[in-house]
Amino acid sequence: MPYARARSGIDLSGDAWQWWDAAAQSGRYDRSPRPRAGSVLVFMRTQRNRTGHLSVVTRVVSAREIRVDHANWASGGNRGRVARDQPVVDVSPDNDWSLVRVWYPPVSGLGRSNYPTFGFIHGGRLMAAAH
């Protein structure tokens, strides 16, 4: 969460999955099922992903593909690292970004798992990434 907060400028706290409701309660941020650069994609918590996850949208490629920067997506030796310009693909039946697949660096491709999401929080600003 610290990475998403610093990178997006969206000032929320709590576990990643809690950001969705926190954005509405704050009154400072808009939420929607449509991505745009600088918004944060909020992943729901699941049995495998107990705190949810946050990805910062860096660009919209198409109606069903975005690129994101995020931290702590990988496991093992890659845990804790920041991944930049990673593809995320909408696989939801209604094209509403409620279910996605995420690039998984260890296999150099999209992972096989589908992840449920709440949608996108807007209102931040995309901060320059430090390399």
JSON list of N, CA, C and O in Angstrom, two decimals, residues 34-75:
[
{"chain": "A", "resi": 34, "resn": "ARG", "atom": "N", "xyz": [-13.90, 1.87, -15.07]},
{"chain": "A", "resi": 34, "resn": "ARG", "atom": "CA", "xyz": [-13.09, 2.23, -16.25]},
{"chain": "A", "resi": 34, "resn": "ARG", "atom": "C", "xyz": [-11.73, 2.77, -15.83]},
{"chain": "A", "resi": 34, "resn": "ARG", "atom": "O", "xyz": [-11.65, 3.68, -15.01]},
{"chain": "A", "resi": 35, "resn": "PRO", "atom": "N", "xyz": [-10.66, 2.23, -16.41]},
{"chain": "A", "resi": 35, "resn": "PRO", "atom": "CA", "xyz": [-9.32, 2.67, -16.04]},
{"chain": "A", "resi": 35, "resn": "PRO", "atom": "C", "xyz": [-8.92, 3.98, -16.71]},
{"chain": "A", "resi": 35, "resn": "PRO", "atom": "O", "xyz": [-9.43, 4.34, -17.77]},
{"chain": "A", "resi": 36, "resn": "ARG", "atom": "N", "xyz": [-8.01, 4.68, -16.06]},
{"chain": "A", "resi": 36, "resn": "ARG", "atom": "CA", "xyz": [-7.31, 5.79, -16.68]},
{"chain": "A", "resi": 36, "resn": "ARG", "atom": "C", "xyz": [-5.96, 5.95, -15.98]},
{"chain": "A", "resi": 36, "resn": "ARG", "atom": "O", "xyz": [-5.80, 5.51, -14.84]},
{"chain": "A", "resi": 37, "resn": "ALA", "atom": "N", "xyz": [-5.01, 6.53, -16.66]},
{"chain": "A", "resi": 37, "resn": "ALA", "atom": "CA", "xyz": [-3.66, 6.68, -16.11]},
{"chain": "A", "resi": 37, "resn": "ALA", "atom": "C", "xyz": [-3.74, 7.42, -14.78]},
{"chain": "A", "resi": 37, "resn": "ALA", "atom": "O", "xyz": [-4.44, 8.42, -14.65]},
{"chain": "A", "resi": 38, "resn": "GLY", "atom": "N", "xyz": [-3.04, 6.89, -13.79]},
{"chain": "A", "resi": 38, "resn": "GLY", "atom": "CA", "xyz": [-3.01, 7.48, -12.47]},
{"chain": "A", "resi": 38, "resn": "GLY", "atom": "C", "xyz": [-4.01, 6.88, -11.51]},
{"chain": "A", "resi": 38, "resn": "GLY", "atom": "O", "xyz": [-3.90, 7.08, -10.30]},
{"chain": "A", "resi": 39, "resn": "SER", "atom": "N", "xyz": [-4.98, 6.13, -12.03]},
{"chain": "A", "resi": 39, "resn": "SER", "atom": "CA", "xyz": [-5.96, 5.51, -11.13]},
{"chain": "A", "resi": 39, "resn": "SER", "atom": "C", "xyz": [-5.36, 4.24, -10.51]},
{"chain": "A", "resi": 39, "resn": "SER", "atom": "O", "xyz": [-4.35, 3.71, -10.95]},
{"chain": "A", "resi": 40, "resn": "VAL", "atom": "N", "xyz": [-6.01, 3.79, -9.45]},
{"chain": "A", "resi": 40, "resn": "VAL", "atom": "CA", "xyz": [-5.56, 2.60, -8.74]},
{"chain": "A", "resi": 40, "resn": "VAL", "atom": "C", "xyz": [-6.60, 1.50, -8.92]},
{"chain": "A", "resi": 40, "resn": "VAL", "atom": "O", "xyz": [-7.78, 1.70, -8.63]},
{"chain": "A", "resi": 41, "resn": "LEU", "atom": "N", "xyz": [-6.16, 0.34, -9.41]},
{"chain": "A", "resi": 41, "resn": "LEU", "atom": "CA", "xyz": [-7.02, -0.83, -9.52]},
{"chain": "A", "resi": 41, "resn": "LEU", "atom": "C", "xyz": [-6.98, -1.55, -8.17]},
{"chain": "A", "resi": 41, "resn": "LEU", "atom": "O", "xyz": [-5.91, -1.90, -7.67]},
{"chain": "A", "resi": 42, "resn": "VAL", "atom": "N", "xyz": [-8.17, -1.75, -7.58]},
{"chain": "A", "resi": 42, "resn": "VAL", "atom": "CA", "xyz": [-8.28, -2.35, -6.26]},
{"chain": "A", "resi": 42, "resn": "VAL", "atom": "C", "xyz": [-8.74, -3.80, -6.39]},
{"chain": "A", "resi": 42, "resn": "VAL", "atom": "O", "xyz": [-9.86, -4.07, -6.84]},
{"chain": "A", "resi": 43, "resn": "PHE", "atom": "N", "xyz": [-7.89, -4.72, -5.98]},
{"chain": "A", "resi": 43, "resn": "PHE", "atom": "CA", "xyz": [-8.20, -6.14, -6.01]},
{"chain": "A", "resi": 43, "resn": "PHE", "atom": "C", "xyz": [-8.92, -6.53, -4.71]},
{"chain": "A", "resi": 43, "resn": "PHE", "atom": "O", "xyz": [-8.54, -6.10, -3.63]},
{"chain": "A", "resi": 44, "resn": "MET", "atom": "N", "xyz": [-9.93, -7.37, -4.85]},
{"chain": "A", "resi": 44, "resn": "MET", "atom": "CA", "xyz": [-10.63, -7.90, -3.68]},
{"chain": "A", "resi": 44, "resn": "MET", "atom": "C", "xyz": [-9.71, -8.86, -2.93]},
{"chain": "A", "resi": 44, "resn": "MET", "atom": "O", "xyz": [-8.78, -9.42, -3.51]},
{"chain": "A", "resi": 45, "resn": "ARG", "atom": "N", "xyz": [-10.01, -9.06, -1.67]},
{"chain": "A", "resi": 45, "resn": "ARG", "atom": "CA", "xyz": [-9.25, -10.07, -0.94]},
{"chain": "A", "resi": 45, "resn": "ARG", "atom": "C", "xyz": [-9.85, -11.44, -1.27]},
{"chain": "A", "resi": 45, "resn": "ARG", "atom": "O", "xyz": [-11.06, -11.58, -1.49]},
{"chain": "A", "resi": 46, "resn": "THR", "atom": "N", "xyz": [-8.98, -12.41, -1.32]},
{"chain": "A", "resi": 46, "resn": "THR", "atom": "CA", "xyz": [-9.38, -13.78, -1.60]},
{"chain": "A", "resi": 46, "resn": "THR", "atom": "C", "xyz": [-8.63, -14.69, -0.62]},
{"chain": "A", "resi": 46, "resn": "THR", "atom": "O", "xyz": [-7.78, -14.21, 0.14]},
{"chain": "A", "resi": 47, "resn": "GLN", "atom": "N", "xyz": [-8.91, -15.95, -0.68]},
{"chain": "A", "resi": 47, "resn": "GLN", "atom": "CA", "xyz": [-8.20, -16.88, 0.19]},
{"chain": "A", "resi": 47, "resn": "GLN", "atom": "C", "xyz": [-6.70, -16.85, -0.08]},
{"chain": "A", "resi": 47, "resn": "GLN", "atom": "O", "xyz": [-5.89, -16.93, 0.84]},
{"chain": "A", "resi": 48, "resn": "ARG", "atom": "N", "xyz": [-6.33, -16.72, -1.35]},
{"chain": "A", "resi": 48, "resn": "ARG", "atom": "CA", "xyz": [-4.91, -16.67, -1.72]},
{"chain": "A", "resi": 48, "resn": "ARG", "atom": "C", "xyz": [-4.31, -15.29, -1.54]},
{"chain": "A", "resi": 48, "resn": "ARG", "atom": "O", "xyz": [-3.09, -15.16, -1.43]},
{"chain": "A", "resi": 49, "resn": "ASN", "atom": "N", "xyz": [-5.14, -14.27, -1.55]},
{"chain": "A", "resi": 49, "resn": "ASN", "atom": "CA", "xyz": [-4.67, -12.89, -1.53]},
{"chain": "A", "resi": 49, "resn": "ASN", "atom": "C", "xyz": [-5.42, -12.18, -0.39]},
{"chain": "A", "resi": 49, "resn": "ASN", "atom": "O", "xyz": [-6.33, -11.41, -0.63]},
{"chain": "A", "resi": 50, "resn": "ARG", "atom": "N", "xyz": [-5.04, -12.46, 0.83]},
{"chain": "A", "resi": 50, "resn": "ARG", "atom": "CA", "xyz": [-5.82, -12.10, 2.00]},
{"chain": "A", "resi": 50, "resn": "ARG", "atom": "C", "xyz": [-5.97, -10.60, 2.27]},
{"chain": "A", "resi": 50, "resn": "ARG", "atom": "O", "xyz": [-6.92, -10.19, 2.93]},
{"chain": "A", "resi": 51, "resn": "THR", "atom": "N", "xyz": [-5.05, -9.79, 1.79]},
{"chain": "A", "resi": 51, "resn": "THR", "atom": "CA", "xyz": [-5.17, -8.35, 2.02]},
{"chain": "A", "resi": 51, "resn": "THR", "atom": "C", "xyz": [-5.58, -7.59, 0.76]},
{"chain": "A", "resi": 51, "resn": "THR", "atom": "O", "xyz": [-5.63, -6.37, 0.77]},
{"chain": "A", "resi": 52, "resn": "GLY", "atom": "N", "xyz": [-5.87, -8.33, -0.31]},
{"chain": "A", "resi": 52, "resn": "GLY", "atom": "CA", "xyz": [-6.15, -7.67, -1.59]},
{"chain": "A", "resi": 52, "resn": "GLY", "atom": "C", "xyz": [-4.85, -7.21, -2.23]},
{"chain": "A", "resi": 52, "resn": "GLY", "atom": "O", "xyz": [-3.77, -7.65, -1.84]},
{"chain": "A", "resi": 53, "resn": "HIS", "atom": "N", "xyz": [-4.97, -6.31, -3.18]},
{"chain": "A", "resi": 53, "resn": "HIS", "atom": "CA", "xyz": [-3.78, -5.82, -3.88]},
{"chain": "A", "resi": 53, "resn": "HIS", "atom": "C", "xyz": [-4.14, -4.51, -4.56]},
{"chain": "A", "resi": 53, "resn": "HIS", "atom": "O", "xyz": [-5.32, -4.27, -4.89]},
{"chain": "A", "resi": 54, "resn": "LEU", "atom": "N", "xyz": [-3.14, -3.67, -4.77]},
{"chain": "A", "resi": 54, "resn": "LEU", "atom": "CA", "xyz": [-3.32, -2.40, -5.47]},
{"chain": "A", "resi": 54, "resn": "LEU", "atom": "C", "xyz": [-2.33, -2.30, -6.61]},
{"chain": "A", "resi": 54, "resn": "LEU", "atom": "O", "xyz": [-1.16, -2.63, -6.44]},
{"chain": "A", "resi": 55, "resn": "SER", "atom": "N", "xyz": [-2.80, -1.88, -7.77]},
{"chain": "A", "resi": 55, "resn": "SER", "atom": "CA", "xyz": [-1.94, -1.63, -8.93]},
{"chain": "A", "resi": 55, "resn": "SER", "atom": "C", "xyz": [-2.23, -0.23, -9.44]},
{"chain": "A", "resi": 55, "resn": "SER", "atom": "O", "xyz": [-3.39, 0.16, -9.55]},
{"chain": "A", "resi": 56, "resn": "VAL", "atom": "N", "xyz": [-1.18, 0.49, -9.79]},
{"chain": "A", "resi": 56, "resn": "VAL", "atom": "CA", "xyz": [-1.34, 1.85, -10.31]},
{"chain": "A", "resi": 56, "resn": "VAL", "atom": "C", "xyz": [-1.31, 1.80, -11.84]},
{"chain": "A", "resi": 56, "resn": "VAL", "atom": "O", "xyz": [-0.35, 1.31, -12.43]},
{"chain": "A", "resi": 57, "resn": "VAL", "atom": "N", "xyz": [-2.36, 2.31, -12.46]},
{"chain": "A", "resi": 57, "resn": "VAL", "atom": "CA", "xyz": [-2.46, 2.29, -13.92]},
{"chain": "A", "resi": 57, "resn": "VAL", "atom": "C", "xyz": [-1.51, 3.34, -14.50]},
{"chain": "A", "resi": 57, "resn": "VAL", "atom": "O", "xyz": [-1.58, 4.52, -14.16]},
{"chain": "A", "resi": 58, "resn": "THR", "atom": "N", "xyz": [-0.63, 2.89, -15.37]},
{"chain": "A", "resi": 58, "resn": "THR", "atom": "CA", "xyz": [0.29, 3.82, -16.03]},
{"chain": "A", "resi": 58, "resn": "THR", "atom": "C", "xyz": [-0.18, 4.19, -17.42]},
{"chain": "A", "resi": 58, "resn": "THR", "atom": "O", "xyz": [0.13, 5.27, -17.91]},
{"chain": "A", "resi": 59, "resn": "ARG", "atom": "N", "xyz": [-0.93, 3.28, -18.06]},
{"chain": "A", "resi": 59, "resn": "ARG", "atom": "CA", "xyz": [-1.52, 3.61, -19.36]},
{"chain": "A", "resi": 59, "resn": "ARG", "atom": "C", "xyz": [-2.61, 2.61, -19.72]},
{"chain": "A", "resi": 59, "resn": "ARG", "atom": "O", "xyz": [-2.60, 1.48, -19.26]},
{"chain": "A", "resi": 60, "resn": "VAL", "atom": "N", "xyz": [-3.54, 3.09, -20.53]},
{"chain": "A", "resi": 60, "resn": "VAL", "atom": "CA", "xyz": [-4.61, 2.25, -21.05]},
{"chain": "A", "resi": 60, "resn": "VAL", "atom": "C", "xyz": [-4.20, 1.84, -22.46]},
{"chain": "A", "resi": 60, "resn": "VAL", "atom": "O", "xyz": [-3.98, 2.70, -23.32]},
{"chain": "A", "resi": 61, "resn": "VAL", "atom": "N", "xyz": [-4.08, 0.55, -22.70]},
{"chain": "A", "resi": 61, "resn": "VAL", "atom": "CA", "xyz": [-3.66, 0.02, -24.00]},
{"chain": "A", "resi": 61, "resn": "VAL", "atom": "C", "xyz": [-4.87, -0.16, -24.91]},
{"chain": "A", "resi": 61, "resn": "VAL", "atom": "O", "xyz": [-4.84, 0.18, -26.08]},
{"chain": "A", "resi": 62, "resn": "SER", "atom": "N", "xyz": [-5.94, -0.71, -24.34]},
{"chain": "A", "resi": 62, "resn": "SER", "atom": "CA", "xyz": [-7.18, -0.95, -25.10]},
{"chain": "A", "resi": 62, "resn": "SER", "atom": "C", "xyz": [-8.32, -1.06, -24.10]},
{"chain": "A", "resi": 62, "resn": "SER", "atom": "O", "xyz": [-8.11, -0.95, -22.89]},
{"chain": "A", "resi": 63, "resn": "ALA", "atom": "N", "xyz": [-9.51, -1.34, -24.60]},
{"chain": "A", "resi": 63, "resn": "ALA", "atom": "CA", "xyz": [-10.67, -1.48, -23.72]},
{"chain": "A", "resi": 63, "resn": "ALA", "atom": "C", "xyz": [-10.51, -2.63, -22.73]},
{"chain": "A", "resi": 63, "resn": "ALA", "atom": "O", "xyz": [-11.15, -2.66, -21.69]},
{"chain": "A", "resi": 64, "resn": "ARG", "atom": "N", "xyz": [-9.62, -3.57, -23.04]},
{"chain": "A", "resi": 64, "resn": "ARG", "atom": "CA", "xyz": [-9.46, -4.73, -22.16]},
{"chain": "A", "resi": 64, "resn": "ARG", "atom": "C", "xyz": [-8.03, -4.96, -21.70]},
{"chain": "A", "resi": 64, "resn": "ARG", "atom": "O", "xyz": [-7.72, -6.01, -21.12]},
{"chain": "A", "resi": 65, "resn": "GLU", "atom": "N", "xyz": [-7.16, -3.98, -21.90]},
{"chain": "A", "resi": 65, "resn": "GLU", "atom": "CA", "xyz": [-5.77, -4.14, -21.44]},
{"chain": "A", "resi": 65, "resn": "GLU", "atom": "C", "xyz": [-5.22, -2.82, -20.94]},
{"chain": "A", "resi": 65, "resn": "GLU", "atom": "O", "xyz": [-5.41, -1.77, -21.56]},
{"chain": "A", "resi": 66, "resn": "ILE", "atom": "N", "xyz": [-4.55, -2.91, -19.79]},
{"chain": "A", "resi": 66, "resn": "ILE", "atom": "CA", "xyz": [-3.87, -1.76, -19.22]},
{"chain": "A", "resi": 66, "resn": "ILE", "atom": "C", "xyz": [-2.45, -2.17, -18.86]},
{"chain": "A", "resi": 66, "resn": "ILE", "atom": "O", "xyz": [-2.11, -3.36, -18.86]},
{"chain": "A", "resi": 67, "resn": "ARG", "atom": "N", "xyz": [-1.63, -1.19, -18.55]},
{"chain": "A", "resi": 67, "resn": "ARG", "atom": "CA", "xyz": [-0.30, -1.43, -17.98]},
{"chain": "A", "resi": 67, "resn": "ARG", "atom": "C", "xyz": [-0.31, -0.82, -16.59]},
{"chain": "A", "resi": 67, "resn": "ARG", "atom": "O", "xyz": [-0.89, 0.24, -16.37]},
{"chain": "A", "resi": 68, "resn": "VAL", "atom": "N", "xyz": [0.34, -1.52, -15.67]},
{"chain": "A", "resi": 68, "resn": "VAL", "atom": "CA", "xyz": [0.37, -1.06, -14.28]},
{"chain": "A", "resi": 68, "resn": "VAL", "atom": "C", "xyz": [1.78, -1.14, -13.72]},
{"chain": "A", "resi": 68, "resn": "VAL", "atom": "O", "xyz": [2.63, -1.89, -14.21]},
{"chain": "A", "resi": 69, "resn": "ASP", "atom": "N", "xyz": [1.99, -0.35, -12.67]},
{"chain": "A", "resi": 69, "resn": "ASP", "atom": "CA", "xyz": [3.15, -0.49, -11.80]},
{"chain": "A", "resi": 69, "resn": "ASP", "atom": "C", "xyz": [2.59, -0.98, -10.48]},
{"chain": "A", "resi": 69, "resn": "ASP", "atom": "O", "xyz": [1.53, -0.51, -10.04]},
{"chain": "A", "resi": 70, "resn": "HIS", "atom": "N", "xyz": [3.26, -1.93, -9.85]},
{"chain": "A", "resi": 70, "resn": "HIS", "atom": "CA", "xyz": [2.83, -2.39, -8.55]},
{"chain": "A", "resi": 70, "resn": "HIS", "atom": "C", "xyz": [3.97, -3.07, -7.81]},
{"chain": "A", "resi": 70, "resn": "HIS", "atom": "O", "xyz": [4.98, -3.44, -8.40]},
{"chain": "A", "resi": 71, "resn": "ALA", "atom": "N", "xyz": [3.79, -3.20, -6.50]},
{"chain": "A", "resi": 71, "resn": "ALA", "atom": "CA", "xyz": [4.80, -3.84, -5.66]},
{"chain": "A", "resi": 71, "resn": "ALA", "atom": "C", "xyz": [4.21, -5.11, -5.05]},
{"chain": "A", "resi": 71, "resn": "ALA", "atom": "O", "xyz": [3.00, -5.22, -4.87]},
{"chain": "A", "resi": 72, "resn": "ASN", "atom": "N", "xyz": [5.08, -6.03, -4.74]},
{"chain": "A", "resi": 72, "resn": "ASN", "atom": "CA", "xyz": [4.71, -7.24, -3.99]},
{"chain": "A", "resi": 72, "resn": "ASN", "atom": "C", "xyz": [3.74, -8.16, -4.72]},
{"chain": "A", "resi": 72, "resn": "ASN", "atom": "O", "xyz": [2.96, -8.86, -4.08]},
{"chain": "A", "resi": 73, "resn": "TRP", "atom": "N", "xyz": [3.79, -8.21, -6.04]},
{"chain": "A", "resi": 73, "resn": "TRP", "atom": "CA", "xyz": [2.92, -9.14, -6.74]},
{"chain": "A", "resi": 73, "resn": "TRP", "atom": "C", "xyz": [3.53, -10.53, -6.80]},
{"chain": "A", "resi": 73, "resn": "TRP", "atom": "O", "xyz": [2.85, -11.53, -6.64]},
{"chain": "A", "resi": 74, "resn": "ALA", "atom": "N", "xyz": [4.80, -10.61, -7.04]},
{"chain": "A", "resi": 74, "resn": "ALA", "atom": "CA", "xyz": [5.46, -11.91, -7.19]},
{"chain": "A", "resi": 74, "resn": "ALA", "atom": "C", "xyz": [5.71, -12.56, -5.83]},
{"chain": "A", "resi": 74, "resn": "ALA", "atom": "O", "xyz": [5.54, -11.95, -4.78]},
{"chain": "A", "resi": 75, "resn": "SER", "atom": "N", "xyz": [6.12, -13.80, -5.88]},
{"chain": "A", "resi": 75, "resn": "SER", "atom": "CA", "xyz": [6.41, -14.53, -4.66]},
{"chain": "A", "resi": 75, "resn": "SER", "atom": "C", "xyz": [7.88, -14.95, -4.67]},
{"chain": "A", "resi": 75, "resn": "SER", "atom": "O", "xyz": [8.61, -14.68, -5.62]}
]
